[in-house]
Coordinates of C-alpha atoms (C1' of nucleotides) in Angstrom, one line a residue:
Chain M
X112 CA -96.9 -65.8 -175.9
X113 CA -96.5 -63.5 -173.3
X114 CA -94.0 -63.4 -170.7
X115 CA -95.0 -65.1 -167.5
X116 CA -94.9 -62.3 -164.6
X117 CA -95.0 -63.6 -161.1
X118 CA -97.7 -62.1 -159.1
X119 CA -100.1 -62.1 -162.4
X120 CA -102.2 -65.0 -163.7
X121 CA -100.2 -67.7 -165.4
X122 CA -100.6 -70.7 -167.0
X123 CA -101.1 -72.9 -163.9
X124 CA -102.1 -70.4 -161.6
X125 CA -104.4 -67.3 -161.4
X126 CA -102.8 -65.9 -158.7
X127 CA -99.1 -66.3 -160.5
X128 CA -97.3 -68.0 -158.0
X129 CA -93.5 -67.7 -158.3
X130 CA -93.1 -71.3 -159.1
X131 CA -95.9 -71.4 -161.7
X132 CA -94.7 -68.5 -163.5
X133 CA -91.1 -69.9 -163.5
X134 CA -92.8 -73.3 -164.6
X135 CA -94.9 -71.6 -167.5
X136 CA -91.6 -70.0 -168.7
X137 CA -89.2 -73.4 -168.4
X138 CA -92.1 -75.4 -169.8
X139 CA -92.1 -73.8 -173.2
X140 CA -90.4 -75.3 -176.0
X141 CA -86.9 -75.6 -175.9
X142 CA -86.5 -73.6 -172.8
X143 CA -84.6 -75.9 -170.6
X144 CA -82.6 -77.3 -173.8
X145 CA -81.4 -73.6 -174.2
X146 CA -80.1 -73.0 -170.7
X147 CA -78.8 -76.5 -170.6
X148 CA -76.8 -76.0 -173.7
X149 CA -75.8 -72.6 -172.8
X150 CA -74.1 -73.8 -169.8
X151 CA -71.3 -75.3 -171.9
X152 CA -70.5 -71.9 -172.6
X153 CA -71.5 -68.4 -174.2
X154 CA -72.2 -68.7 -177.9
X155 CA -73.4 -67.1 -180.9
X156 CA -77.0 -67.5 -182.2
X157 CA -76.1 -69.9 -184.7
X158 CA -73.9 -71.9 -182.5
X159 CA -76.8 -72.2 -180.1
X160 CA -78.8 -73.2 -183.1
X161 CA -76.3 -75.9 -183.7
X162 CA -76.0 -77.2 -180.2
X163 CA -79.7 -77.5 -179.9
X164 CA -79.7 -79.6 -183.3
X165 CA -83.3 -79.5 -184.3
X166 CA -84.8 -75.9 -182.9
X167 CA -86.1 -73.5 -185.6
X168 CA -84.6 -70.0 -185.7
X169 CA -88.2 -68.7 -185.4
X170 CA -88.8 -70.4 -181.7
X171 CA -85.0 -69.9 -180.6
X172 CA -85.5 -66.4 -181.1
X173 CA -88.7 -66.3 -179.5
X174 CA -87.3 -68.1 -176.5
X175 CA -84.1 -66.0 -176.3
X176 CA -86.3 -63.0 -175.9
X177 CA -88.1 -64.3 -173.1
X178 CA -85.2 -65.9 -171.3
X179 CA -83.4 -62.4 -171.7
X180 CA -86.5 -60.7 -170.3
X181 CA -86.8 -63.0 -167.5
X182 CA -83.1 -62.2 -166.5
X183 CA -82.2 -65.9 -167.0
X184 CA -79.8 -65.3 -169.9
X185 CA -78.2 -62.0 -171.1
X186 CA -76.0 -60.8 -174.3
X187 CA -72.4 -60.4 -174.1
X188 CA -69.4 -59.8 -176.1
X189 CA -69.3 -63.6 -176.6
X190 CA -72.6 -63.8 -177.4
X191 CA -75.5 -65.1 -175.2
X192 CA -74.7 -66.3 -171.9
X193 CA -76.3 -67.4 -168.6
X194 CA -76.6 -64.7 -166.0
X195 CA -76.0 -65.5 -162.3
X196 CA -79.4 -66.5 -161.9
X197 CA -79.3 -68.6 -164.9
X198 CA -76.5 -70.4 -163.5
X199 CA -78.3 -71.0 -160.2
X200 CA -81.1 -72.5 -162.2
X201 CA -78.6 -74.6 -164.4
X202 CA -77.2 -75.9 -161.0
X203 CA -80.8 -77.1 -159.9
X204 CA -81.3 -78.6 -163.4
X205 CA -78.2 -80.7 -163.1
X206 CA -79.5 -83.3 -160.5
X207 CA -82.3 -83.7 -162.7
X208 CA -79.9 -84.7 -165.5
X209 CA -78.6 -87.4 -163.0
X210 CA -82.0 -88.7 -162.3
X211 CA -82.8 -88.8 -166.0
X212 CA -79.8 -91.6 -166.3
X213 CA -81.6 -93.8 -163.8
X214 CA -84.9 -93.1 -165.6
X215 CA -84.2 -93.9 -169.1
X216 CA -82.9 -97.6 -167.8
X217 CA -87.4 -98.1 -167.0
X218 CA -87.5 -98.2 -171.0
Chain Y
X121 CA -97.2 -86.2 -179.3
X122 CA -95.4 -89.3 -178.9
X123 CA -93.7 -90.2 -175.7
X124 CA -89.9 -89.2 -175.6
X125 CA -88.0 -92.5 -175.4
X126 CA -84.4 -92.0 -174.0
X127 CA -81.8 -93.5 -176.5
X128 CA -84.1 -92.5 -179.6
X129 CA -84.4 -89.2 -180.8
X130 CA -86.5 -86.7 -179.2
X131 CA -86.9 -82.8 -179.3
X132 CA -83.7 -81.3 -178.5
X133 CA -81.4 -84.2 -179.3
X134 CA -81.2 -87.0 -182.0
X135 CA -79.5 -89.2 -179.8
X136 CA -82.1 -89.0 -177.2
X137 CA -80.0 -88.2 -174.2
X138 CA -81.9 -89.1 -171.2
X139 CA -82.0 -85.5 -170.0
X140 CA -83.2 -84.3 -173.3
X141 CA -85.9 -87.0 -173.2
X142 CA -86.9 -85.9 -169.7
X143 CA -86.9 -82.1 -170.6
X144 CA -88.9 -82.8 -173.7
X145 CA -91.5 -84.6 -171.4
X146 CA -91.2 -82.2 -168.5
X147 CA -91.5 -79.4 -171.1
X148 CA -94.8 -80.2 -172.2
X149 CA -97.8 -77.9 -171.1
X150 CA -98.6 -78.4 -167.5
X151 CA -96.1 -81.5 -167.0
X152 CA -94.6 -79.8 -164.0
X153 CA -97.6 -78.1 -162.7
X154 CA -99.3 -81.5 -162.7
X155 CA -96.4 -83.0 -160.8
X156 CA -96.2 -80.1 -158.5
X157 CA -100.0 -80.3 -157.5
X158 CA -100.0 -84.2 -157.1
X159 CA -97.3 -83.8 -154.2
X160 CA -99.9 -82.5 -152.1
X161 CA -101.5 -85.8 -152.2
X162 CA -103.1 -88.4 -154.6
X163 CA -106.6 -87.3 -156.1
X164 CA -109.1 -87.9 -158.5
X165 CA -109.0 -86.5 -162.2
X166 CA -111.7 -83.9 -161.3
X167 CA -109.9 -82.5 -158.0
X168 CA -106.4 -82.6 -160.2
X169 CA -108.4 -80.3 -162.5
X170 CA -109.5 -78.0 -159.8
X171 CA -106.1 -77.8 -158.4
X172 CA -104.6 -77.2 -161.7
X173 CA -107.3 -74.5 -162.0
X174 CA -107.1 -73.7 -165.8
X175 CA -106.1 -76.9 -167.4
X176 CA -108.4 -78.3 -170.1
X177 CA -109.6 -81.9 -169.6
X178 CA -108.0 -82.8 -173.0
X179 CA -104.4 -81.9 -172.1
X180 CA -104.9 -82.9 -168.6
X181 CA -105.6 -86.3 -169.9
X182 CA -103.0 -86.6 -172.6
X183 CA -100.4 -85.6 -170.0
X184 CA -101.7 -88.0 -167.6
X185 CA -101.3 -90.7 -170.0
X186 CA -97.9 -89.5 -170.7
X187 CA -96.5 -89.3 -167.3
X188 CA -98.1 -92.8 -166.6
X189 CA -96.3 -94.4 -169.6
X190 CA -93.1 -92.4 -168.2
X191 CA -93.6 -94.4 -164.9
X192 CA -93.8 -90.6 -163.2
X193 CA -97.1 -91.0 -162.0
X194 CA -99.5 -94.1 -161.6
X195 CA -103.2 -94.8 -160.6
X196 CA -104.0 -96.0 -157.3
X197 CA -107.0 -96.7 -155.3
X198 CA -106.9 -93.1 -154.3
X199 CA -106.8 -92.0 -157.7
X200 CA -103.7 -90.5 -159.7
X201 CA -100.4 -90.5 -157.4
X202 CA -96.6 -89.4 -157.8
X203 CA -94.6 -92.6 -158.0
X204 CA -91.2 -93.4 -156.1
X205 CA -89.3 -91.8 -158.9
X206 CA -91.9 -88.9 -159.7
X207 CA -91.5 -88.2 -155.7
X208 CA -87.6 -88.0 -156.4
X209 CA -88.1 -86.0 -159.3
X210 CA -90.5 -83.7 -157.0
X211 CA -87.8 -83.3 -154.5
X212 CA -85.4 -81.9 -157.2
X213 CA -88.0 -79.6 -158.5
X214 CA -88.6 -78.3 -154.9
X215 CA -85.4 -76.0 -154.6
X216 CA -86.5 -74.5 -158.0
X217 CA -89.6 -73.3 -156.1
X218 CA -87.5 -71.4 -153.5
X219 CA -85.2 -70.1 -156.2
X220 CA -88.4 -68.8 -157.9
X221 CA -89.3 -66.7 -154.8
X222 CA -86.2 -64.7 -155.2
X223 CA -86.5 -64.7 -159.0
X224 CA -89.9 -63.0 -158.5
X225 CA -88.5 -60.0 -157.1
X226 CA -86.7 -59.2 -160.1
X227 CA -90.0 -58.1 -161.7
Chain U
dA191 C1' -66.1 -56.0 -205.7
dG192 C1' -66.7 -60.9 -204.1
dT193 C1' -67.4 -64.3 -200.2
dG194 C1' -68.4 -65.9 -195.8
dT195 C1' -70.7 -65.6 -191.4
dT196 C1' -74.0 -63.7 -188.1
dG197 C1' -78.8 -62.8 -186.4
dC198 C1' -82.4 -62.6 -187.4
dT199 C1' -87.4 -62.0 -190.3
dA200 C1' -91.3 -64.0 -193.3
dC201 C1' -94.5 -67.0 -194.0
dA202 C1' -97.2 -71.1 -195.3
dT203 C1' -97.8 -75.4 -193.0
dT204 C1' -98.1 -78.7 -189.2
dT205 C1' -98.9 -79.6 -184.4
dT206 C1' -100.8 -78.6 -180.0
dA207 C1' -103.6 -76.6 -176.6
dT208 C1' -108.1 -74.3 -175.0
dG209 C1' -112.7 -74.5 -174.0
dT210 C1' -117.4 -76.1 -173.9
dA211 C1' -120.5 -79.9 -174.0
dG212 C1' -122.0 -83.9 -173.0
dC213 C1' -121.5 -89.1 -172.9
dT214 C1' -120.9 -93.1 -169.9
dT215 C1' -120.0 -95.5 -165.6
dT216 C1' -120.1 -96.0 -160.7
dG217 C1' -121.9 -95.8 -156.3
dA218 C1' -124.9 -93.5 -152.7
dC219 C1' -129.1 -93.0 -150.8
dA220 C1' -134.2 -92.9 -150.7
Chain H
dT253 C1' -135.2 -99.9 -157.9
dG254 C1' -135.2 -95.5 -159.4
dT255 C1' -132.8 -91.3 -159.3
dC256 C1' -129.1 -88.1 -158.4
dA257 C1' -124.4 -86.5 -158.0
dA258 C1' -119.7 -87.3 -159.2
dA259 C1' -115.9 -89.4 -161.7
dG260 C1' -113.4 -89.9 -165.9
dC261 C1' -113.2 -89.1 -169.7
dT262 C1' -113.9 -88.0 -175.3
dA263 C1' -115.6 -85.2 -179.2
dC264 C1' -115.0 -81.3 -182.0
dA265 C1' -114.5 -76.9 -183.3
dT266 C1' -111.0 -72.8 -182.7
dA267 C1' -107.1 -70.3 -181.4
dA268 C1' -102.3 -70.6 -180.3
dA269 C1' -97.4 -72.1 -180.8
dA270 C1' -94.0 -74.7 -183.4
dT271 C1' -91.4 -76.0 -187.6
dG272 C1' -89.2 -75.5 -191.8
dT273 C1' -87.3 -73.4 -195.7
dA274 C1' -86.0 -69.3 -197.8
dG275 C1' -83.7 -65.2 -197.7
dC276 C1' -82.3 -60.5 -196.2
dA277 C1' -79.2 -56.6 -194.0
dA278 C1' -75.0 -55.9 -191.5
dC279 C1' -70.6 -56.8 -190.9
dA280 C1' -65.6 -58.8 -191.7
dC281 C1' -61.9 -60.3 -194.4
dT282 C1' -59.5 -60.5 -199.1

DNA sequence: AGTGTTGCTACATTTTATGTAGCTTTGACA
DNA sequence: TGTCAAAGCTACATAAAATGTAGCAACACT
């Protein structure tokens, strides 16, 4: 799938509003899970595979390339890691995690 | 796709941690876009189709059923609407929208 | 040389999403 | 009361993505 570029048509918006471009990216299978898991610390491809439990190497690799192109993650000597922007994004995902706990009681 | 039920295995977590169940749901095509667009006000199926620009009725219908089962949206006399929980969720999505603007300048 | 780990790629299969058509119901209006 | 438009879908064929399993090449260690 092509990288969603803000300003150009993406899934959800012909004008490519930034939020829609980001939703396009984050909405892809495993994207948020990868960010979530990477926040626990930089790690190798295979370690990340373990943390994500059921992701296939194919999908993981595609997602990693996309997230890297989008400056959300990067490769360091320790392996894959969140960029400063990726960390900001994680910080915004965190309250959603808290909300999810309350939500889970509805089931 | 089956509804992700927190506490049961979902994409991303065999134990079904709430955040993973929610990510599973939100990560599906158009889920976040629907929430985003519904915040502008309750509306009909066809109006929502217009707001989402390029969603197919098939996908929209599937997503609406899932989000309804998950208590994120509901049907009212005005059509589809965010539930109180859906609004809380939107409020957490909002700052991501702001972050997206800064992000878009990286391209 | 032999063994283990890492970071992938290949590829067949299964799942999802898309796009176009169009059916059914409801309600307004002449 | 006929008809016209809009709403809320469903059907179905096609295209696009994800999955799962295997395994290869590069490197480290012994």
